Short mmCIF file of C-alpha atoms and ligand atoms in Angstrom, two decimals:
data_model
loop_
_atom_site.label_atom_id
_atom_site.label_comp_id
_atom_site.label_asym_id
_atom_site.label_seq_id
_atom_site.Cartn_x
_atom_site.Cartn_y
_atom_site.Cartn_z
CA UNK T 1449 0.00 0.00 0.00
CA UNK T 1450 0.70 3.30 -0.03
CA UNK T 1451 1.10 5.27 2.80
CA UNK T 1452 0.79 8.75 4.06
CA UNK T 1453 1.26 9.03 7.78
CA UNK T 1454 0.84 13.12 9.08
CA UNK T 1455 3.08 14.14 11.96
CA UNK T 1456 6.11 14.31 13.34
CA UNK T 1457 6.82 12.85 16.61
CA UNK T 1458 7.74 9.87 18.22
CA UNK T 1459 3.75 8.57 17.69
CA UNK T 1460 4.19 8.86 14.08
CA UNK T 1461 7.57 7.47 13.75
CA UNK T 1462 6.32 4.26 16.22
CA UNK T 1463 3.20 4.71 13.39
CA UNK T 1464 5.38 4.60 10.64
CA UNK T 1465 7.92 1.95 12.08
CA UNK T 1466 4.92 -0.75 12.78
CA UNK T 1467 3.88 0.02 8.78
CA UNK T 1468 7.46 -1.15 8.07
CA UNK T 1469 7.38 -4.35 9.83
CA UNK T 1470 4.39 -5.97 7.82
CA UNK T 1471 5.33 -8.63 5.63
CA UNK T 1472 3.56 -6.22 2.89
CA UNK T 1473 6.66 -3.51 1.58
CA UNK T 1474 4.42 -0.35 1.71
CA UNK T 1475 5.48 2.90 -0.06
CA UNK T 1476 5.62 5.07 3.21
CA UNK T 1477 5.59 9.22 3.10
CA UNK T 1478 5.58 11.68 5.92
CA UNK T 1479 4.66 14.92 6.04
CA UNK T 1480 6.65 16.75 7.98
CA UNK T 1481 8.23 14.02 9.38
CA UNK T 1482 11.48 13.96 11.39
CA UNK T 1483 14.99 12.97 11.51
CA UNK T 1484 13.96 8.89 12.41
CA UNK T 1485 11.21 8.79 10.33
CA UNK T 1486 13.31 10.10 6.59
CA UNK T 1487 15.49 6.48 7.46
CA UNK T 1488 12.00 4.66 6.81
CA UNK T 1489 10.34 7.01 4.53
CA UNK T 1490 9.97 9.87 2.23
CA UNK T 1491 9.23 13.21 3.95
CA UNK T 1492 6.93 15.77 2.77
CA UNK T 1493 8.17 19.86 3.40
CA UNK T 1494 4.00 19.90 4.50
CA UNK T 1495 2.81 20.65 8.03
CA UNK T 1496 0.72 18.41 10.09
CA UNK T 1497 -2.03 21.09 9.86
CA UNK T 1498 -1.85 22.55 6.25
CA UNK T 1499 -5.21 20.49 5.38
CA UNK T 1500 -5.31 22.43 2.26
CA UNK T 1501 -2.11 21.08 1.43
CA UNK T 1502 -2.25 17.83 2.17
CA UNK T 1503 -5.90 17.81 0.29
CA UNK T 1504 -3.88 18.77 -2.56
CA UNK T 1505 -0.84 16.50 -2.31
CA UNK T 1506 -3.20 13.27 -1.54
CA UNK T 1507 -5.59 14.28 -4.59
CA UNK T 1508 -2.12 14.67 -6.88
CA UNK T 1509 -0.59 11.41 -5.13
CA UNK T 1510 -3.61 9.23 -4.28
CA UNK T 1511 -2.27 7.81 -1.52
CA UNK T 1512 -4.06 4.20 -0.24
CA UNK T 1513 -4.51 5.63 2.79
CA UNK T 1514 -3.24 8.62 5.17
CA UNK T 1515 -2.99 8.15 8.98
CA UNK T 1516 -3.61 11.41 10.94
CA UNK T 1517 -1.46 11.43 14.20
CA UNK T 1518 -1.93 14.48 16.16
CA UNK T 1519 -5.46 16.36 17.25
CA UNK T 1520 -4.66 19.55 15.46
CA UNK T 1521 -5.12 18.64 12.16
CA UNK T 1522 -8.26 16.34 12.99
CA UNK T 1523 -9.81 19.19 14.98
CA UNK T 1524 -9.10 21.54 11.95
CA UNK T 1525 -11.26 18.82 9.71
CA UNK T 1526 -8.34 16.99 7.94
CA UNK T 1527 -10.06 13.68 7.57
CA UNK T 1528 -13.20 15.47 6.29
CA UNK T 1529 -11.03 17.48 3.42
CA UNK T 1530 -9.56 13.93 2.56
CA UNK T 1531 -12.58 11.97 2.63
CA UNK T 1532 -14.67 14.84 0.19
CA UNK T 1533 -11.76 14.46 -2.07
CA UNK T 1534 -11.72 10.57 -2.27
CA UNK T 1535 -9.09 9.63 -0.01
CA UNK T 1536 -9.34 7.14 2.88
CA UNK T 1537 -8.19 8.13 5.93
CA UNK T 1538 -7.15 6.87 9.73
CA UNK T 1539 -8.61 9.27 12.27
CA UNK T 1540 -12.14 10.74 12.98
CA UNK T 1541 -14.39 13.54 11.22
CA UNK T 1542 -13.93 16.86 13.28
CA UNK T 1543 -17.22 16.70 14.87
CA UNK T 1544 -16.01 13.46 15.96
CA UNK T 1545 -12.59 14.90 17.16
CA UNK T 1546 -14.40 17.20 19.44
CA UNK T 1547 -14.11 14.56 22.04
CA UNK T 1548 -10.94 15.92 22.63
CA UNK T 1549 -11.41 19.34 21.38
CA UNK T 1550 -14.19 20.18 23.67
CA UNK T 1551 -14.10 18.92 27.24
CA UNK T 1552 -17.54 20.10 27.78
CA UNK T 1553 -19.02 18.08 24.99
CA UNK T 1554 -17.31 15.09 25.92
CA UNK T 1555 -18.89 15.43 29.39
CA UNK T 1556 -22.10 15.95 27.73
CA UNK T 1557 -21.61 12.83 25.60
CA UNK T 1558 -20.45 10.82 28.31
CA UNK T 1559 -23.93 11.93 30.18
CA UNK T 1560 -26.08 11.23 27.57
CA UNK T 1561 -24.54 7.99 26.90
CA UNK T 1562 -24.19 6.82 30.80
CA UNK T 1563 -20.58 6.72 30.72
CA UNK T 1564 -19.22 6.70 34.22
CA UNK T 1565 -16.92 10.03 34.65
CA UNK T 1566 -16.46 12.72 37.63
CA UNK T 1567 -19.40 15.08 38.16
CA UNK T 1568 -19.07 18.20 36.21
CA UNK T 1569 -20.76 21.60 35.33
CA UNK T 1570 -20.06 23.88 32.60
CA UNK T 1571 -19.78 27.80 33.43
CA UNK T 1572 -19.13 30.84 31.73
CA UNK T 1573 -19.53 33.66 34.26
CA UNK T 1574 -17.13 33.37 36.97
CA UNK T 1575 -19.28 34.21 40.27
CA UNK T 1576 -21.61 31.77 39.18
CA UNK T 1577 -18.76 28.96 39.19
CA UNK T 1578 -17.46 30.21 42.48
CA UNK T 1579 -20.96 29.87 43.64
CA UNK T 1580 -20.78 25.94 42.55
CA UNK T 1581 -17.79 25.16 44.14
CA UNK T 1582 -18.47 24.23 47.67
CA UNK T 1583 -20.99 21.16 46.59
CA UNK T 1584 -17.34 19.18 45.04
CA UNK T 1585 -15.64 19.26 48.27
CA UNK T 1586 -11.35 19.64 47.78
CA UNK T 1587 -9.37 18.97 45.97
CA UNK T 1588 -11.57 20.23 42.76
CA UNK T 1589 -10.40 20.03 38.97
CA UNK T 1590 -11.15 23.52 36.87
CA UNK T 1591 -11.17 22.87 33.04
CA UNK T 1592 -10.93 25.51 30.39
CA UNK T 1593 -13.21 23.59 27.85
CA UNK T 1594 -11.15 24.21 24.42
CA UNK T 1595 -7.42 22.88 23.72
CA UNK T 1596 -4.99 24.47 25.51
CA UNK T 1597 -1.60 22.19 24.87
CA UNK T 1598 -2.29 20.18 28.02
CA UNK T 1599 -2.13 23.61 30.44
CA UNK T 1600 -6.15 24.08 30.22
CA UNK T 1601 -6.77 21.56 33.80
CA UNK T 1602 -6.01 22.96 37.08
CA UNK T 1603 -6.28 19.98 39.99
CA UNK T 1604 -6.85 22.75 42.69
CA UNK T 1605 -6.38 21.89 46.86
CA UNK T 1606 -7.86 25.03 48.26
CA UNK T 1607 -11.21 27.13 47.23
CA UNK T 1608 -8.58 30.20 46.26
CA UNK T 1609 -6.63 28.04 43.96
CA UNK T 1610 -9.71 26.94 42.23
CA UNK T 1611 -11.13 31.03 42.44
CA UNK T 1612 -7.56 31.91 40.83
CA UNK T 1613 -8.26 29.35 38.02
CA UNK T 1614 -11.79 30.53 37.28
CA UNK T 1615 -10.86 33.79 37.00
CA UNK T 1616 -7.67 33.44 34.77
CA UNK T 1617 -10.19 31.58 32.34
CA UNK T 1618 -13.52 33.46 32.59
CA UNK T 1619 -11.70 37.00 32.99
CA UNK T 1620 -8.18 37.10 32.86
CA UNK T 1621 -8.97 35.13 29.30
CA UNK T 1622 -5.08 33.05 29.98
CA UNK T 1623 -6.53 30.74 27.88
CA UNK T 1624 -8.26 32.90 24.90
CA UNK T 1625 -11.43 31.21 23.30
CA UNK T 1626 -10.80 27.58 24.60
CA UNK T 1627 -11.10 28.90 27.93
CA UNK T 1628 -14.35 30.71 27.37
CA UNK T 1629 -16.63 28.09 29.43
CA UNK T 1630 -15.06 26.22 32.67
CA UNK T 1631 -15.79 23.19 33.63
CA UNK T 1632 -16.05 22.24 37.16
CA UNK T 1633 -15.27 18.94 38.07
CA UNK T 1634 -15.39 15.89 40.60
CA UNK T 1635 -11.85 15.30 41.42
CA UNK T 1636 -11.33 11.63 41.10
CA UNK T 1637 -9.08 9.39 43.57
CA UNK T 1638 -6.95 6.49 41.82
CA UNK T 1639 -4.43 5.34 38.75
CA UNK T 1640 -4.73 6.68 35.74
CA UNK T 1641 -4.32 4.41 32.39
CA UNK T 1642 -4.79 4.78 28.92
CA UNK T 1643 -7.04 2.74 26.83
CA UNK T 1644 -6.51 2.81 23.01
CA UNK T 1645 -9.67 1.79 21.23
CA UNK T 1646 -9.75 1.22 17.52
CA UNK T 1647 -13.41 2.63 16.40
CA UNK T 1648 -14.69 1.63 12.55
CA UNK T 1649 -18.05 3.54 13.28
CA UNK T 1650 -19.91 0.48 14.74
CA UNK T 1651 -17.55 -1.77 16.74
CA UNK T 1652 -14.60 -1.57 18.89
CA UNK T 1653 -11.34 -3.66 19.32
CA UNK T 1654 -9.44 -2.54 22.13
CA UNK T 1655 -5.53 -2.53 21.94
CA UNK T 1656 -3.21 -3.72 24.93
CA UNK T 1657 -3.70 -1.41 28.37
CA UNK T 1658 -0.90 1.44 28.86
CA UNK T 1659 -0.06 4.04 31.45
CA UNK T 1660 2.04 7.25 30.89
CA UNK T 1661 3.82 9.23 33.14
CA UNK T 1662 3.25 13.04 32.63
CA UNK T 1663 5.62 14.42 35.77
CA UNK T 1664 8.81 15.50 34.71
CA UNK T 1665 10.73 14.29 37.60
CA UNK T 1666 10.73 10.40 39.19
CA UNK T 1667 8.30 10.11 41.64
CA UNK T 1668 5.75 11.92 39.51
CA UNK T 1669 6.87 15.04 40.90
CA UNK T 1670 7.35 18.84 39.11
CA UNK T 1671 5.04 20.03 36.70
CA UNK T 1672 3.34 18.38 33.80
CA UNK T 1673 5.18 17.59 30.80
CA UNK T 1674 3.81 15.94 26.78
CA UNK T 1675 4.86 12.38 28.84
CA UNK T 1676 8.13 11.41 30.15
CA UNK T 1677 7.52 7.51 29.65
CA UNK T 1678 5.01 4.43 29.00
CA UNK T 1679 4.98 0.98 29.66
CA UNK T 1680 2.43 -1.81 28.33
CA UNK T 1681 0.47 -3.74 30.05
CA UNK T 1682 -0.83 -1.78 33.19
CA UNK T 1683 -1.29 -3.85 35.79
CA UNK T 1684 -3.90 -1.52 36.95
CA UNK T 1685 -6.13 -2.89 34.25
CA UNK T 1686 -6.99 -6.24 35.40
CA UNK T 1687 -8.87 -8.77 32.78
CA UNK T 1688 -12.07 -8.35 33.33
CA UNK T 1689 -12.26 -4.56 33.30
CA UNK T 1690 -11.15 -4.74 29.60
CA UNK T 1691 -15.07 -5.98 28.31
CA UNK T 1692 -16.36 -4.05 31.02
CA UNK T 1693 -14.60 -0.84 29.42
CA UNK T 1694 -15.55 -1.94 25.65
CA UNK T 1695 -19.19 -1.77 26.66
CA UNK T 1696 -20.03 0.68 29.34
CA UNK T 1697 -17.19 3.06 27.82
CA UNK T 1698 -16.37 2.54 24.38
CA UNK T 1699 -19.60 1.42 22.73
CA UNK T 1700 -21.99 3.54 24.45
CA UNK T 1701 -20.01 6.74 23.06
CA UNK T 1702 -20.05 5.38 20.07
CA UNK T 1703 -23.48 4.68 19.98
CA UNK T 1704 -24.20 8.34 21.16
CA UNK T 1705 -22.52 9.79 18.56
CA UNK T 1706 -23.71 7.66 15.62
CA UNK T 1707 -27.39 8.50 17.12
CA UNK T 1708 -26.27 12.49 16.54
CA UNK T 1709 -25.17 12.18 13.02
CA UNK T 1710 -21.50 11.44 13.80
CA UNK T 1711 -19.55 8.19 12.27
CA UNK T 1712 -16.52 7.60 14.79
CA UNK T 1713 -13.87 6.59 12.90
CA UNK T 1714 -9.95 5.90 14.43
CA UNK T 1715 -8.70 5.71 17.70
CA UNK T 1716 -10.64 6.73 20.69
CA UNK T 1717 -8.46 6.88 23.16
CA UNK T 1718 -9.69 6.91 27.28
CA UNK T 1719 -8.09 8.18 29.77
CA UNK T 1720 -9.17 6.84 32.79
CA UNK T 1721 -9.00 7.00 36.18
CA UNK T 1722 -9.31 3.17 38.28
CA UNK T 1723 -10.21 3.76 42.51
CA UNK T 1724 -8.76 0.85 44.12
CA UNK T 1725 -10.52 -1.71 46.17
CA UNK T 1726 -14.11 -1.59 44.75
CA UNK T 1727 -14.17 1.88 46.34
CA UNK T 1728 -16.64 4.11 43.99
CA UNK T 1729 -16.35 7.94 43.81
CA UNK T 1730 -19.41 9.46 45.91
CA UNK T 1731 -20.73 11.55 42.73
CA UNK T 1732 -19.92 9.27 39.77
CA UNK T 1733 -20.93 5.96 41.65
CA UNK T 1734 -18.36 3.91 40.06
CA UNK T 1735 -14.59 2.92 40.07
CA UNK T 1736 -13.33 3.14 36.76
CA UNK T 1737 -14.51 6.52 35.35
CA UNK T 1738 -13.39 8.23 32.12
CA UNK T 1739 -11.06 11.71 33.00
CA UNK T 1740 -10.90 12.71 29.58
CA UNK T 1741 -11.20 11.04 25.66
CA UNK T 1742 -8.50 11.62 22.99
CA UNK T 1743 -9.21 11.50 19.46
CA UNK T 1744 -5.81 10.16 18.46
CA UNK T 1745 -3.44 7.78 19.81
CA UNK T 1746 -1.49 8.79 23.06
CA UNK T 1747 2.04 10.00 23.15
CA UNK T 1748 4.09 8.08 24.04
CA UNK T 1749 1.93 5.28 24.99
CA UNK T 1750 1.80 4.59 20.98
CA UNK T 1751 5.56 3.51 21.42
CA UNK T 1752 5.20 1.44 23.97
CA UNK T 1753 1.64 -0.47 22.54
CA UNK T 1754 2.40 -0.87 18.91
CA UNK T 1755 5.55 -3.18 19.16
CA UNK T 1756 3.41 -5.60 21.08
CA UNK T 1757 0.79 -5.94 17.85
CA UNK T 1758 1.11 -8.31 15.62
CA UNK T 1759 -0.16 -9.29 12.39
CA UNK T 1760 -0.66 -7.00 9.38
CA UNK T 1761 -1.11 -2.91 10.89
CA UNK T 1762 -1.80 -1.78 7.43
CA UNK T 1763 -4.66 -3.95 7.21
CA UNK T 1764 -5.66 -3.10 10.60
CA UNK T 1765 -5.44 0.66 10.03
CA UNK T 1766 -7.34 0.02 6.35
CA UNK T 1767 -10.10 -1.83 8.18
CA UNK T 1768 -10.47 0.90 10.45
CA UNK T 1769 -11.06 3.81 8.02
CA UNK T 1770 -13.17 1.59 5.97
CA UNK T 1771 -15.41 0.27 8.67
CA UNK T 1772 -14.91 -3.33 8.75
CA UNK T 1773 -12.86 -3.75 11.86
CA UNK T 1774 -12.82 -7.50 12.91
CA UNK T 1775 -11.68 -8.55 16.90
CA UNK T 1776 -9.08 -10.67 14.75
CA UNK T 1777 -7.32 -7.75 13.45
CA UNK T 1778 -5.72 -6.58 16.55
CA UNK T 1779 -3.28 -9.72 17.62
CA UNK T 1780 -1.12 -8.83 20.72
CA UNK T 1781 2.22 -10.69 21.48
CA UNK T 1782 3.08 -12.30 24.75
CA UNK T 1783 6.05 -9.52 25.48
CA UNK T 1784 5.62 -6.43 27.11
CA UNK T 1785 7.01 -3.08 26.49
CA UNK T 1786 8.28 -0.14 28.25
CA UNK T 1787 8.92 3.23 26.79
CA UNK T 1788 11.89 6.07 28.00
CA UNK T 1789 11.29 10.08 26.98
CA UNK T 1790 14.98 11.39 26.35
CA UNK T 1791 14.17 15.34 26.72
CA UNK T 1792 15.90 18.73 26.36
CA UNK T 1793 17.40 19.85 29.86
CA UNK T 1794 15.10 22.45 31.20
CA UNK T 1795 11.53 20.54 29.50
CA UNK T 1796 8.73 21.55 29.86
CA UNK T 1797 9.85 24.65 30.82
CA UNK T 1798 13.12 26.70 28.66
CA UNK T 1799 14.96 24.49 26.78
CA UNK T 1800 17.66 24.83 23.62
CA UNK T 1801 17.77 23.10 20.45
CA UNK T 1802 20.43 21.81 17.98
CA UNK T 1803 22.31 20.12 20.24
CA UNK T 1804 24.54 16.76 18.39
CA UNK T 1805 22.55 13.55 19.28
CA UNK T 1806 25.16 10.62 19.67
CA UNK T 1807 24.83 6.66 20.03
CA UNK T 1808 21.93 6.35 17.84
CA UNK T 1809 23.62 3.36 16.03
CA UNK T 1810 25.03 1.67 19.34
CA UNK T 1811 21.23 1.97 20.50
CA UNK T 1812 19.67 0.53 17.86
CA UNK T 1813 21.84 -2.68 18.12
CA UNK T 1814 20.83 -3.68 21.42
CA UNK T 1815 18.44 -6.68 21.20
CA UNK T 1816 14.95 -5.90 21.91
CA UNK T 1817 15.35 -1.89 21.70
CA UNK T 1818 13.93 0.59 19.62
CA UNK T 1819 14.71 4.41 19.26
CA UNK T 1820 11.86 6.56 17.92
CA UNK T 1821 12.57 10.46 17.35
CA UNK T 1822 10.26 13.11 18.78
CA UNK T 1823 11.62 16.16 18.15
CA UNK T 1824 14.95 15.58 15.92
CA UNK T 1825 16.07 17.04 12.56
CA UNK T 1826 19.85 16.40 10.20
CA UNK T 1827 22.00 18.97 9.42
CA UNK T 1828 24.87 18.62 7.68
CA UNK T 1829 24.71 14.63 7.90
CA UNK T 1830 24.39 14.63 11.93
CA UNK T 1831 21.01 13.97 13.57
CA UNK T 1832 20.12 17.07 16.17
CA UNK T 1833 17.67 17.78 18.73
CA UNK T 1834 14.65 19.73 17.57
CA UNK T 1835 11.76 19.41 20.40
CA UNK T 1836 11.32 19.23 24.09
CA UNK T 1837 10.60 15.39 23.91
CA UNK T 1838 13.63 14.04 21.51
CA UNK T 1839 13.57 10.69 21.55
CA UNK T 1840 11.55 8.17 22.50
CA UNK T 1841 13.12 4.73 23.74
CA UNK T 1842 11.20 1.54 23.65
CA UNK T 1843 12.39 -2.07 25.26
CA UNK T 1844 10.54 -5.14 24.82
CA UNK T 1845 11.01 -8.23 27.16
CA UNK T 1846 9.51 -11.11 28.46
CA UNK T 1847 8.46 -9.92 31.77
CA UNK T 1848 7.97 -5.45 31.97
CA UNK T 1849 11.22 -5.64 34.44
CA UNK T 1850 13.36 -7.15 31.05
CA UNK T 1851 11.54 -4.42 29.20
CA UNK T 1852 12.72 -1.64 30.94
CA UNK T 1853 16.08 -2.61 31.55
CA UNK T 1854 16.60 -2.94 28.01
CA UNK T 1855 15.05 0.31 26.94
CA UNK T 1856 17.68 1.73 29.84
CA UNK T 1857 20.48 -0.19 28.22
CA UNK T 1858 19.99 1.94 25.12
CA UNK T 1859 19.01 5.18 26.77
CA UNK T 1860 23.01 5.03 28.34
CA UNK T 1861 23.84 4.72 24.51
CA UNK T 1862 22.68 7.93 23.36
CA UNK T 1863 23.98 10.98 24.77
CA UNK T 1864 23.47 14.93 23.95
CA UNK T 1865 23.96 18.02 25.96
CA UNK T 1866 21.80 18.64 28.94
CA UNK T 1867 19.78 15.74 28.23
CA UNK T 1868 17.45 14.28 30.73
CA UNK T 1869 14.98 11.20 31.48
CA UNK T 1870 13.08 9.43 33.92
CA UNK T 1871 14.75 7.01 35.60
CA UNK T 1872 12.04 5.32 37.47
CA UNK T 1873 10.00 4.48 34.09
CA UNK T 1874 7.11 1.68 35.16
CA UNK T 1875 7.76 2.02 38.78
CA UNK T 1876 3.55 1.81 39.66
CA UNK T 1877 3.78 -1.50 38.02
CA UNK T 1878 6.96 -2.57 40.29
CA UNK T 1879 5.57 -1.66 43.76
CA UNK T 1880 2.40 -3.63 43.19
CA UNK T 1881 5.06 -6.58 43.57
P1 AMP X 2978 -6.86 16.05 30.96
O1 AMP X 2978 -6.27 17.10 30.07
O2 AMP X 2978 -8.35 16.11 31.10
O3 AMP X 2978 -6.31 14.70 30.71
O4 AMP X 2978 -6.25 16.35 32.41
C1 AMP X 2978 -4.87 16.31 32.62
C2 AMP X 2978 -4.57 15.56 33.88
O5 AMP X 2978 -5.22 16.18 34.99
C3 AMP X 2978 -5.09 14.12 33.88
O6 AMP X 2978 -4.22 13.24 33.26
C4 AMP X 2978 -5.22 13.87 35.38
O7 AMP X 2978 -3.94 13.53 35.92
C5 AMP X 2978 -5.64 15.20 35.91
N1 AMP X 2978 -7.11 15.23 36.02
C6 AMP X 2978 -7.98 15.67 35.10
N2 AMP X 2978 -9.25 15.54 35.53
C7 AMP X 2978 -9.18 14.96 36.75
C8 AMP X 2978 -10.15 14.55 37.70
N3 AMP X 2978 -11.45 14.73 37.51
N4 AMP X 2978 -9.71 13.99 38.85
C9 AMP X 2978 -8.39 13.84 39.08
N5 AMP X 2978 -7.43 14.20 38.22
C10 AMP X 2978 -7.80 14.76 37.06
N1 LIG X 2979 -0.05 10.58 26.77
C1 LIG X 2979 -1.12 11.52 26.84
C2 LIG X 2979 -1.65 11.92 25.56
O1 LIG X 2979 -1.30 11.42 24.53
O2 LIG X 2979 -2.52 12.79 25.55
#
């Protein structure tokens, strides 16, 4: 087949990579692409969110099929341009992407459909959400309802934190338009996971359970970052939840949306938030409730799920956009996987680029280990950082503590200036042991 995968992180190079292992030799493209990604395919001089040009290339190009990796571009209506113009595509309609691109009408989905998430409330004048806050007790989550690069949710532990946060959205306008209606919300107690769901439409297949780690420092301390680090499977997900997700999460959104005109087709992805020992939260009434849908796959959680899958991903993808997903397509191998951010020093915060990435080859020879760029580029022949995330490390094993010590054996290949990474990558999984 050929290929167009949009992006250029370490989510579309694990994207791209997977396409390359099928027994099938696809003609692969980019567009932009990155450093990792031009060894495995062509790259486009096209951004992730020119839809106009992309329309253009694809309808010049015709292209089997395109996989859309980041939200942008789906929220700006990519998949729509493609599809008007004849081209099959991996990733939903923007009316579908609003899942992600509008907090409050994912909460309104997930109300209409049943789905068990925190108590919320949406607000757009500020006293009035002040007014609403004592009824969610503390700590309470404030969420500016548009995107806001991961900056828009404020977990606040006093009433003035929360007041602050209200009022930097609803008058201060920190946010601009996505932070033009608040949402209040239930904070939930718990893990967090990731659930990657492969939508046609109609059904759901649900690919191997992941958890990311979105603290800069070990110990999930300092401030948020993109994600520092994955690992696959969670332990937190136990068997049974897995059904029990497909069809009190999953399907009932699905079903909500079809009912309003909306075809869901891609990857919904579920964040969600497990309360141990049977405990339920006191508004939601249940222990596994959603904290937020994605209309993509996660990064870098795709890194650490896809080199468990099996089978043909092409086909997989294919099915998806066409609507003919079977449970068969999705075939998970025994090993699992654990995934190692390699950032600029001073991420998320300050941070320089261009610095001369070394051990890229050494890495790459270690059994078991695979090195997927984030934010990389060449210049003059050497590969250089480009990004706050650079690289993104993946190990695979036989048991997640093989995993990870591989993906650290080729993390202390690769050096750069100021570079930094978790060291403590998986470490929920270990201390349930
Ligand atoms: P979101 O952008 O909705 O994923 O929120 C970012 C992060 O904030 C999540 O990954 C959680 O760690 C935290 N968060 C969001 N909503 C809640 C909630 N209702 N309860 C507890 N933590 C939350
Ligand atoms: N890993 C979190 C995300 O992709 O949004």
């Amino acid at each position: 087949m050929k290929i167009l995968v949009v992006g250029s992180g370490g989510r579309e190079h694990a994207i791209t990579w997977r396409l390359a292992q099928d027994a099938e030799k696809h003609e692969l493209w980019c567009a932009p692409g990155n450093a990792g990604m031009a060894e495995i395919a062509k790259c486009l001089p096209l951004k992730a969110d020119d839809v106009a040009g992309l329309t253009a290339w694809c309808k010049e190009n015709a292209p089997d099929l395109v996989v859309v990796g980041p939200e942008a571009p789906l929220c700006a209506g990519l998949v729509d341009s493609l599809e008007s113009a004849g081209i099959k595509a991996f990733g939903p309609v923007a009316a579908g992407a609003r899942m992600e691109g509008s907090k409050r009408f994912a909460k309104e989905i997930m109300q209409a459909a049943g789905v068990p998430t925190g108590k919320a409330e949406v607000f757009t004048d500020a006293a009035e959400a002040k007014a609403a806050l004592p009824a969610y007790g503390l700590p309470v989550v404030i969420k500016a309802d548009g995107l806001a690069a991961g900056k828009g949710v404020i977990v606040a532990e006093t009433v003035e934190q929360a007041e602050a946060a209200i009022d930097d959205m609803l008058v201060g306008n920190k946010f601009g338009s996505a932070g033009a209606e608040v949402l209040i919300e239930e904070f939930l107690h718990g893990e967090e996971c990731s659930i990657l769901a492969l939508v046609d439409g109609e059904n759901a297949v649900l690919l191997p359970s992941s958890q990311d780690h979105k603290r800069i420092f070990d110990g999930d301390k300092g401030p948020n970052t993109g994600g520092m680090g994955a690992y696959s499977p969670a332990p937190v997900v136990t068997g049974h939840m897995l059904p029990e997700i497909k069809e009190k999460i999953i399907l009932p959104v699905v079903r909500e949306l079809k009912k309003r005109g909306i075809t869901y087709r891609g990857v919904l992805y579920a964040g969600l938030m497990v309360t141990p020992e049977g405990g339920k939260m006191a508004l939601s009434g249940s222990n596994v409730n959603v904290v937020e849908f994605n209309a993509r796959f996660g990064d870098p959680e795709t890194e650490a799920v896809l080199p468990r899958l099996d089978g043909d991903f092409a086909a997989m993808l294919m099915n998806v956009a066409t609507g003919c997903l079977k449970e068969s397509d999705v075939v998970v191998k025994p090993e699992a996987a654990a995934t190692v951010i390699i950032s600029s020093g001073g991420y998320p915060g300050d941070y320089e680029k261009g610095k001369v990435i070394s051990g890229l080859a050494e890495a790459a020879k270690i059994q078991g280990a695979t090195v997927f760029h984030c934010g990389t580029k060449s210049v003059d022949g050497a590969v250089v950082t480009d990004g706050g995330r650079v690289l993104s490390v993946t190990g695979i094993g036989g048991t997640l503590r093989d995993a990870v010590d591989t993906a650290y054996r080729a993390v202390a290949a690769i050096s750069f200036e100021k570079a930094f990474y978790r060291r403590d990558i998986a470490h929920r999984a270990f201390e349930r042991n």
